[in-house]
Short mmCIF file of C-alpha atoms in Angstrom, two decimals:
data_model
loop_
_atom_site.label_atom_id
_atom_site.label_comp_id
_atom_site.label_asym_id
_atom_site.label_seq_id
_atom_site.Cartn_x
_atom_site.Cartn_y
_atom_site.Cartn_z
CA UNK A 28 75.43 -70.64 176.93
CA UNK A 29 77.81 -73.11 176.00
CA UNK A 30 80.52 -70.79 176.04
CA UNK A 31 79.78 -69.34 180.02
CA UNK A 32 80.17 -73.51 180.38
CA UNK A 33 82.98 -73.45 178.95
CA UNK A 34 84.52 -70.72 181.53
CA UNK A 35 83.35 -71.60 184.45
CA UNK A 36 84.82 -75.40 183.22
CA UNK A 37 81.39 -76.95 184.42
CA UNK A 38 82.40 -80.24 184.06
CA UNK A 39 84.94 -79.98 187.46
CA UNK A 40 82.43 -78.01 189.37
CA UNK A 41 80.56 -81.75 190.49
CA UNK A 42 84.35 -82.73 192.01
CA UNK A 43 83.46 -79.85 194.46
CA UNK A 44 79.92 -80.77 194.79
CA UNK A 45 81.34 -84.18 195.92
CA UNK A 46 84.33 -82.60 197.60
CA UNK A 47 81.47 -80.79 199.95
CA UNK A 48 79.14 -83.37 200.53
CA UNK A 49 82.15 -85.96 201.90
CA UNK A 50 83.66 -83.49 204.17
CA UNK A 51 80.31 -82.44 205.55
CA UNK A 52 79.47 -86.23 205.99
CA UNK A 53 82.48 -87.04 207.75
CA UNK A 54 82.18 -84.99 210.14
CA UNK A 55 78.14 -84.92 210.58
CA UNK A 56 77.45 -88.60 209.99
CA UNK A 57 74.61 -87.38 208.37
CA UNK A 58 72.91 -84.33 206.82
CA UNK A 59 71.61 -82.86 209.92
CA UNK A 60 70.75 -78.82 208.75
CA UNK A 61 70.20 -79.04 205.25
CA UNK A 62 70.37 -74.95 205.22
CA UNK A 63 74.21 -75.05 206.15
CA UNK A 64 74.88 -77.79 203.65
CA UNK A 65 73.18 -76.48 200.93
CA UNK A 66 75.01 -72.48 201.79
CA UNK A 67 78.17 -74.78 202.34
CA UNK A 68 77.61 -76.33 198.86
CA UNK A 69 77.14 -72.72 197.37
CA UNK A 70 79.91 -71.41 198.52
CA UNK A 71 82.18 -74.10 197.43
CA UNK A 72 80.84 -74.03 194.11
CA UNK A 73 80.55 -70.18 193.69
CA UNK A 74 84.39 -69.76 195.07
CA UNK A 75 85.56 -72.34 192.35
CA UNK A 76 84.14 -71.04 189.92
CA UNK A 77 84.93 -68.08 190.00
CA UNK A 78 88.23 -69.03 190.61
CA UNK A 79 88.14 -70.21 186.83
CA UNK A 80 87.02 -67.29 185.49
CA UNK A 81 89.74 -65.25 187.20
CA UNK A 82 92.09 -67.56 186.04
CA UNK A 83 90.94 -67.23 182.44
CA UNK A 84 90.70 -63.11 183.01
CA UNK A 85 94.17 -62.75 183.95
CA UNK A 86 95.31 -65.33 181.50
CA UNK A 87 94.22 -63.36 178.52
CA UNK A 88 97.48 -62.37 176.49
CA UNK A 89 98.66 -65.93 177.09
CA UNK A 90 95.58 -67.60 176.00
CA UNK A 91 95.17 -65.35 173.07
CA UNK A 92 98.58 -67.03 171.64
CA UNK A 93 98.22 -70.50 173.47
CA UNK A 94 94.07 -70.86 173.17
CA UNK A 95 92.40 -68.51 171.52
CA UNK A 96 89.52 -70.81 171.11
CA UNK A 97 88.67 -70.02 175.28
CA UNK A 98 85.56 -67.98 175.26
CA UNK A 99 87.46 -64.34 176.15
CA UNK A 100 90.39 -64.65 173.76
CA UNK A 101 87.51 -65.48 170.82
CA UNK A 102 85.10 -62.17 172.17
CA UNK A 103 82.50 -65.06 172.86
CA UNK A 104 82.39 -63.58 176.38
CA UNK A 105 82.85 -59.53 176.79
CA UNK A 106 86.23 -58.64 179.16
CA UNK A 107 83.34 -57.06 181.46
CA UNK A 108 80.93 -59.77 181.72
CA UNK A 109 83.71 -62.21 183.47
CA UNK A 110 84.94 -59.58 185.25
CA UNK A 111 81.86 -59.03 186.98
CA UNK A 112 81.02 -63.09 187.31
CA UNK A 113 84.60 -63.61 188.25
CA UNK A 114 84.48 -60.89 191.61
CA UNK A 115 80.47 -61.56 191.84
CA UNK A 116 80.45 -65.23 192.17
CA UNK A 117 83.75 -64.64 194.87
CA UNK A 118 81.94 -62.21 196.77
CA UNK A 119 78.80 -64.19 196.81
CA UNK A 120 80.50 -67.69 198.07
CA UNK A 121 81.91 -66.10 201.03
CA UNK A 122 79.02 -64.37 201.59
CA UNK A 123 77.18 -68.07 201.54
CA UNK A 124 80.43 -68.93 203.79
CA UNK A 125 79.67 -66.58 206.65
CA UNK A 126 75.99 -67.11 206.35
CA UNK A 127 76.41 -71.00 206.78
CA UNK A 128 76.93 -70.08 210.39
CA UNK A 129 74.19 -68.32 211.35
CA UNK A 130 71.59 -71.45 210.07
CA UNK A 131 73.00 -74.05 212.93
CA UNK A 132 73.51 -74.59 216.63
CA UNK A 133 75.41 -77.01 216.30
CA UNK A 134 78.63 -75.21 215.37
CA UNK A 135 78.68 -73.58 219.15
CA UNK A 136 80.54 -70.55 220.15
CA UNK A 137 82.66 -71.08 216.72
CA UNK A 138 79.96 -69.55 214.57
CA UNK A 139 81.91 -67.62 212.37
CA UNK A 140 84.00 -70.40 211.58
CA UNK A 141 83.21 -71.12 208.14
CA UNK A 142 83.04 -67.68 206.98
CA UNK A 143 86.92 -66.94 208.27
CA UNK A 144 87.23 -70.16 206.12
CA UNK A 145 85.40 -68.89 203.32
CA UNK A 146 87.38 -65.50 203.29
CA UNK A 147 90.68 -67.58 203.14
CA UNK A 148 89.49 -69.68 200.13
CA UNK A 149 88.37 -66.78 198.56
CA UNK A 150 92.17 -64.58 199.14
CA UNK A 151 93.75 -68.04 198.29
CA UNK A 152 91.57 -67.86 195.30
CA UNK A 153 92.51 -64.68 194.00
CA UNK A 154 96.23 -64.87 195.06
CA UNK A 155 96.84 -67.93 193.08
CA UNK A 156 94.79 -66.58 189.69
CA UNK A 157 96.66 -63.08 190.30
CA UNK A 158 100.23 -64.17 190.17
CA UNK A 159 101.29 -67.63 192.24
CA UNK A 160 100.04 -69.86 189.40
CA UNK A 161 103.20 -68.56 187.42
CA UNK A 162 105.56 -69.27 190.40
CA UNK A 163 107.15 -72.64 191.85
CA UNK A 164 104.44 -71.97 194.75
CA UNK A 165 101.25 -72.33 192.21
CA UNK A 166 100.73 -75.68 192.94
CA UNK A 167 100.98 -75.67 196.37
CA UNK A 168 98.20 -72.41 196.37
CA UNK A 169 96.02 -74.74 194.34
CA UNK A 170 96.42 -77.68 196.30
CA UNK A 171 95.69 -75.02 199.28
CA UNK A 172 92.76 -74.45 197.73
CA UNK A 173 91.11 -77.43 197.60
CA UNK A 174 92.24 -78.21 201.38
CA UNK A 175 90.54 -74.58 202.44
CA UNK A 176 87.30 -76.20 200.61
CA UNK A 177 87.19 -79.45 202.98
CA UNK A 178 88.06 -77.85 205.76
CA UNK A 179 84.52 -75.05 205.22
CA UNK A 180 82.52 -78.22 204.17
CA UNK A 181 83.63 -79.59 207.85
CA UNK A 182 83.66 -76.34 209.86
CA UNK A 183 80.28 -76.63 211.19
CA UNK A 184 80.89 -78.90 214.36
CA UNK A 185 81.07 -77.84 217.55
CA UNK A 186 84.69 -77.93 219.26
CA UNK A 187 87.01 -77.00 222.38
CA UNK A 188 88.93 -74.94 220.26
CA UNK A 189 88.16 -73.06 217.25
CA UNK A 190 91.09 -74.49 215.16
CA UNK A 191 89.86 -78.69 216.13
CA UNK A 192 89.12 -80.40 213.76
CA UNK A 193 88.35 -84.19 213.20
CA UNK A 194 91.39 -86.04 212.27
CA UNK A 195 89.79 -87.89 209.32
CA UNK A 196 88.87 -84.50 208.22
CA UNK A 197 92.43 -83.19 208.05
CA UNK A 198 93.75 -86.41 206.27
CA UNK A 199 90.89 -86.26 204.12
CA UNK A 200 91.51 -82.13 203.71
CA UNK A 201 95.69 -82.07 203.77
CA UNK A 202 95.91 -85.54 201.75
CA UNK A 203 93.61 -84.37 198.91
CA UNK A 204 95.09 -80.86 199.28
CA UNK A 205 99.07 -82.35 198.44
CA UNK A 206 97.38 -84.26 195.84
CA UNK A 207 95.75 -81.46 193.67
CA UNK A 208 98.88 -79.36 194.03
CA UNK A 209 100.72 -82.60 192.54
CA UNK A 210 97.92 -82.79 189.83
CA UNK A 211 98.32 -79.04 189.20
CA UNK A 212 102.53 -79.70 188.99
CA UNK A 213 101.45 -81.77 186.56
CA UNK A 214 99.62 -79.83 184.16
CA UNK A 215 101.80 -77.03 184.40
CA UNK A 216 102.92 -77.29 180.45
CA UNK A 217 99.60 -79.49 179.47
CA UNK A 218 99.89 -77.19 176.12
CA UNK A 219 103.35 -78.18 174.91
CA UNK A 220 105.71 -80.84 175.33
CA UNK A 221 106.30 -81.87 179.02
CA UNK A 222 109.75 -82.98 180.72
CA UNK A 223 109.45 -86.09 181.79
CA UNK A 224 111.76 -85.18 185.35
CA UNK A 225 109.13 -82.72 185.71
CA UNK A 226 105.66 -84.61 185.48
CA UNK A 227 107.81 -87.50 187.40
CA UNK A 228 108.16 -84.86 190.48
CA UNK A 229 104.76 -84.33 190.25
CA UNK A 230 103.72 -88.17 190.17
CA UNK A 231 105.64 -88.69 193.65
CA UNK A 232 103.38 -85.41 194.69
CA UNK A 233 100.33 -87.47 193.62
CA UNK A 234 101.34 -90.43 195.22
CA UNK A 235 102.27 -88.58 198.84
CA UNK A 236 98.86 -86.86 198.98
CA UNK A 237 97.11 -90.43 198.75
CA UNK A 238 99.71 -91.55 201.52
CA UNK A 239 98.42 -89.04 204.06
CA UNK A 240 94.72 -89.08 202.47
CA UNK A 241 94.78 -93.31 203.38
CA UNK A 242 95.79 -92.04 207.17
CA UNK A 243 92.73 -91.21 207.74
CA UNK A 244 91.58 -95.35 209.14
CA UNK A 245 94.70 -94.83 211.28
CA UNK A 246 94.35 -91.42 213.24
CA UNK A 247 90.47 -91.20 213.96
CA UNK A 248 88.24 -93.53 216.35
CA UNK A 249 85.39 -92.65 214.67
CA UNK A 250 86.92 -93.59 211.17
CA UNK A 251 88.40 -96.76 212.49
CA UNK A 252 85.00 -97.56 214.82
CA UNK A 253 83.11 -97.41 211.14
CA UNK A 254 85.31 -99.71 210.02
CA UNK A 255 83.79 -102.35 211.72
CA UNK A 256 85.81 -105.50 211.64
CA UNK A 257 87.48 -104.50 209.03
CA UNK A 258 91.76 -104.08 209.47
CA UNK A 259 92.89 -100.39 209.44
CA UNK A 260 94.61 -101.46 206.05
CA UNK A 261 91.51 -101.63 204.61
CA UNK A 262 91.11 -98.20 204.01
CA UNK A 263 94.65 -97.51 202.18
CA UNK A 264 94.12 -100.41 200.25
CA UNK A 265 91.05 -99.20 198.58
CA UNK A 266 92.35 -95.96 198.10
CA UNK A 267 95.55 -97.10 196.49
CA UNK A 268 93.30 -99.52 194.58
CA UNK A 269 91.56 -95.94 192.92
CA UNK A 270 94.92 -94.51 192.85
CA UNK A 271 96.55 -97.19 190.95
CA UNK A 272 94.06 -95.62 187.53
CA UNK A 273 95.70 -92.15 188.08
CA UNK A 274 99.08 -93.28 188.80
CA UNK A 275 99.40 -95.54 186.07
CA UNK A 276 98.08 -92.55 183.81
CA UNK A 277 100.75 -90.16 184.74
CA UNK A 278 103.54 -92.88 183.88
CA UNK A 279 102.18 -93.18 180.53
CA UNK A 280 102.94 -89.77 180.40
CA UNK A 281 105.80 -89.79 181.62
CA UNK A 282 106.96 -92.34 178.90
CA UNK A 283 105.07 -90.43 175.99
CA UNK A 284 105.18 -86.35 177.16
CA UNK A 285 102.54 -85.32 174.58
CA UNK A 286 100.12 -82.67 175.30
CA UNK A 287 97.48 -85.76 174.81
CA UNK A 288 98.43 -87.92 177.48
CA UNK A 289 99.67 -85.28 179.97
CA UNK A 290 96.00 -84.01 179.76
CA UNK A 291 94.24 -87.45 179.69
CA UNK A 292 96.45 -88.11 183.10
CA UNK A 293 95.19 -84.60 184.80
CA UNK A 294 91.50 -85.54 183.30
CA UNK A 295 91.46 -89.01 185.35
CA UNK A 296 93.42 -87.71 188.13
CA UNK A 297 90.50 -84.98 188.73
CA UNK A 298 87.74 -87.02 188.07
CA UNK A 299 89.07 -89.87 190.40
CA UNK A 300 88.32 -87.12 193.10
CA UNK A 301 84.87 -87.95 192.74
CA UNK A 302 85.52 -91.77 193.65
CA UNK A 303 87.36 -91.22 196.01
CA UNK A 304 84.88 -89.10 197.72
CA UNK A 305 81.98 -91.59 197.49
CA UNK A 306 84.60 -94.14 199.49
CA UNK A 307 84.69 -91.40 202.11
CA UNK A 308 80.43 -91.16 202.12
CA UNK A 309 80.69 -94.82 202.09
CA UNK A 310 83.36 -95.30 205.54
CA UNK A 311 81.24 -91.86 206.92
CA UNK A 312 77.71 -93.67 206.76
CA UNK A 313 78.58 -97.27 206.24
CA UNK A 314 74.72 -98.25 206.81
CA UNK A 315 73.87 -95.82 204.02
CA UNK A 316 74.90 -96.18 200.28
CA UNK A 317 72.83 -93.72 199.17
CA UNK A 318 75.04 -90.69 199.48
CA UNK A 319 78.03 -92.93 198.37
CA UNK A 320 75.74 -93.89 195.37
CA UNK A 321 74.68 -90.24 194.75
CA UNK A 322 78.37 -88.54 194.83
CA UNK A 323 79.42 -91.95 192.41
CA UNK A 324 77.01 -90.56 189.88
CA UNK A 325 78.23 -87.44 189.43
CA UNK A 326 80.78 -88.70 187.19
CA UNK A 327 78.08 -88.91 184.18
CA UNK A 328 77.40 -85.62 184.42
CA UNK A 329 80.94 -84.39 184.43
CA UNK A 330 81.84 -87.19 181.89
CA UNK A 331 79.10 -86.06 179.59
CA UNK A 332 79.81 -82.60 179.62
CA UNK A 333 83.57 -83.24 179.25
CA UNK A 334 83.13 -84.22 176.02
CA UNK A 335 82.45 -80.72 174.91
CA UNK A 336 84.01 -78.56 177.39
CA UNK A 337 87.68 -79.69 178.61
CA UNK A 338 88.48 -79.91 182.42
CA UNK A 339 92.04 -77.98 182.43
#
């Protein structure tokens, strides 16, 4: 068991548990079909993960010389058995993609929507564990990723034209999107020693994605009305506040280039997703902290089961 955990990377699945639940809340208010948030939810998760298997499949010769602890290099997991949970889980989250649209009205004559979204994340998927990951574009396919992700968990919203969406949601989606594919620049060479011109590139990546994430009090009424009488600033202020942990992370590493604290920095940088998506439940539903509360907590989980099973 532990070793499936270990290649599916458990511990990061709860960022896109959180990812899903912010995006959906941002644009809902509220949970208003739990059917389509729960087959949203699914197919996030499924997608992901099987986006880390993939990864590990078509990693094999490297990992064999670079890890050959990882459960396929070692023979804890048969060649065959990913295989089949790598393409099953894909086909099955955009299966729960398209189906998401079927469970609601209140996505309008855009009902198939999330599953066009859903078939994107899952080609963007299998594009970057095939061959981009190894080109200068890897990081930007991986930040794609995660901005496909946001953008399903939102789809479900009724709009004059099929590609409207709210602009909180494509802050929220492009913002986090720059700052994964800065997080991913970033652990390009987690296994040896890093250049420090390198990982600094990737720092000013960071930091730009949490520029156009903090937009988000600035471009949408409905962002800025929740606000209350709060100043617009507020909002960039408490995400640089959360960003100041990550950022200040990366320049350690940027001093001191070790393996260690090159993977320490990626380790906060994705778990600070999680925060920062509870700040988005929080400014979605400010007269309810109990989705902001719930999102915050799944940071034990992924905390506890990082201790055994490592994020990257």
């Amino acid at each position: 068991m532990l070793a499936y955990l270990r290649l599916f990377r458990i511990a990061n699945v709860f960022t896109v548990i959180a990812d899903t639940t912010a995006a959906y809340l941002l644009v809902h208010q509220g949970i208003d079909s739990w059917p389509a948030f729960v087959l949203l939810l699914l197919a996030g998760c499924l997608i992901y993960t099987a986006g880390m298997v993939l990864n590990d499949l078509f990693d094999l010769e490297q990992d064999r010389e670079e890890r050959p602890e990882r459960p396929l290099p070692s023979g804890a997991i048969s060649l065959s058995s990913a295989r089949a949970l790598g393409f099953g889980f894909l086909v099955a989250g955009t299966g729960f993609a398209i189906a998401a649209g079927f469970v609601t009205e209140s996505v309008g004559a855009f009902w198939w929507r999330p599953g066009a979204l859903g078939i994107v994340l899952a080609a963007a998927v299998l594009l970057y564990d095939r061959g981009l990951k190894r080109t200068v574009l890897g990081p930007i396919a991986m930040g794609s990723c995660r901005t496909f992700n946001l953008l399903l968990a939102g789809s479900l919203v009724a709009s004059e034209h099929w590609y409207d969406f709210r602009p909180a949601l494509l802050a929220f989606a492009f913002g986090i999107g720059i700052y994964i594919a800065g997080i991913t620049w970033f652990a390009r060479t987690e296994a040896k020693e890093s250049s420090s011109s390198s990982l600094a590139g990737a720092t000013f990546v960071v930091v730009l994605g949490l520029v156009v994430f903090s937009l988000a009090s600035f471009t949408d009424p409905i962002w800025q009305a929740n606000l209350q009488a709060r100043s617009p600033w507020f909002w960039p202020g408490l995400v640089g506040l959360v960003g100041v942990s990550v950022v200040r992370r990366c320049i350690n590493a940027i001093n001191s280039p070790s393996p260690q604290m090159v993977q320490l920095a990626v380790k906060v940088g994705i778990l600070a997703l999680i925060v920062f998506d509870a700040a988005v439940c929080m400014f979605a539903l400010p007269g309810e902290l109990f989705y902001a509360l719930f999102v915050l907590t799944l940071l034990a989980p992924s905390l506890w089961l990082g201790r055994w099973i490592r994020a990257t």
